[in-house]
């Protein structure tokens, strides 16, 4: 089974802080993704990476950056946290871009910015 | 991703079979049909994927008619722990995913 581990289940930070969310996978998948999930808005893609040191912006990259120094680890960084970044953050991995290669998700980090 | 339509909610009782139908009239020739399950405060979990006819695994079955314009996820003999939101996705799930509202299945004792 694919295992995608997110470093924290719950996190509380203050406005203006720099926040790091970590994700580690154990299946040697090429692709890794960061989403946020908000009620009524579904899942929205923030960034994804298809290789080490490679990254692509998703639909809502503003206020975020990412880092992928090793294949198994993908970090999401909130440069200066704001209250509108309070959300559930989900990391996912996938073998490839094709329709028959589904993504596998971690359990999520519920982040609250005060 | 092709647009999909599925019921907002379904209620069932323990031991019953639950069938969720998803409509996808604009499915493309190369599109697969993929279902995810999500429990509260957890990430979505891939449960089954198919292209045509019938696919079965240890969790569910997926029935796809010949025209592929709809599909039905079948959960046999549900238990309380099957209460979750179920999402139907059609198309390229390798990169951008688009989860709609899904179907909230509530299983009662």
Short mmCIF file of N, CA and C in Angstrom, two decimals, chain B residues 6 15 18 22 35 37 40 51-52 54-56 62 85 87 93:
data_model
loop_
_atom_site.label_atom_id
_atom_site.label_comp_id
_atom_site.label_asym_id
_atom_site.label_seq_id
_atom_site.Cartn_x
_atom_site.Cartn_y
_atom_site.Cartn_z
N UNK B 6 -23.71 13.35 -9.66
CA UNK B 6 -24.04 12.26 -8.75
C UNK B 6 -24.96 12.80 -7.66
N UNK B 15 -25.82 -3.58 6.55
CA UNK B 15 -26.11 -4.83 5.87
C UNK B 15 -26.70 -4.69 4.50
N UNK B 18 -25.39 -0.58 -1.18
CA UNK B 18 -25.57 0.81 -1.61
C UNK B 18 -25.04 0.96 -3.02
N UNK B 22 -23.29 7.60 -11.14
CA UNK B 22 -22.64 8.83 -11.58
C UNK B 22 -22.88 8.98 -13.09
N UNK B 35 -13.20 6.34 -8.52
CA UNK B 35 -13.97 6.68 -7.32
C UNK B 35 -13.04 6.81 -6.13
N UNK B 37 -13.13 7.79 -1.78
CA UNK B 37 -13.93 7.83 -0.55
C UNK B 37 -13.23 8.77 0.42
N UNK B 40 -14.53 12.15 7.30
CA UNK B 40 -14.28 13.47 7.89
C UNK B 40 -12.86 13.59 8.44
N UNK B 51 -12.64 1.09 -16.73
CA UNK B 51 -12.79 1.65 -18.07
C UNK B 51 -14.09 1.17 -18.73
N UNK B 52 -14.37 -0.11 -18.61
CA UNK B 52 -15.62 -0.62 -19.15
C UNK B 52 -16.05 -1.88 -18.41
N UNK B 54 -17.23 -4.40 -15.88
CA UNK B 54 -17.31 -4.50 -14.42
C UNK B 54 -15.92 -4.69 -13.83
N UNK B 55 -15.70 -3.98 -12.73
CA UNK B 55 -14.47 -4.13 -11.97
C UNK B 55 -14.85 -4.41 -10.53
N UNK B 56 -14.18 -5.34 -9.91
CA UNK B 56 -14.46 -5.66 -8.50
C UNK B 56 -13.16 -5.77 -7.73
N UNK B 62 -17.61 -1.82 -9.52
CA UNK B 62 -17.90 -0.69 -10.41
C UNK B 62 -18.50 -1.26 -11.69
N UNK B 85 -18.08 10.45 2.28
CA UNK B 85 -18.41 11.12 1.02
C UNK B 85 -17.70 10.35 -0.09
N UNK B 87 -16.73 10.26 -4.16
CA UNK B 87 -16.53 11.13 -5.31
C UNK B 87 -16.31 10.30 -6.57
N UNK B 93 -6.80 11.70 -13.97
CA UNK B 93 -6.62 11.90 -12.54
C UNK B 93 -5.15 11.93 -12.17
#
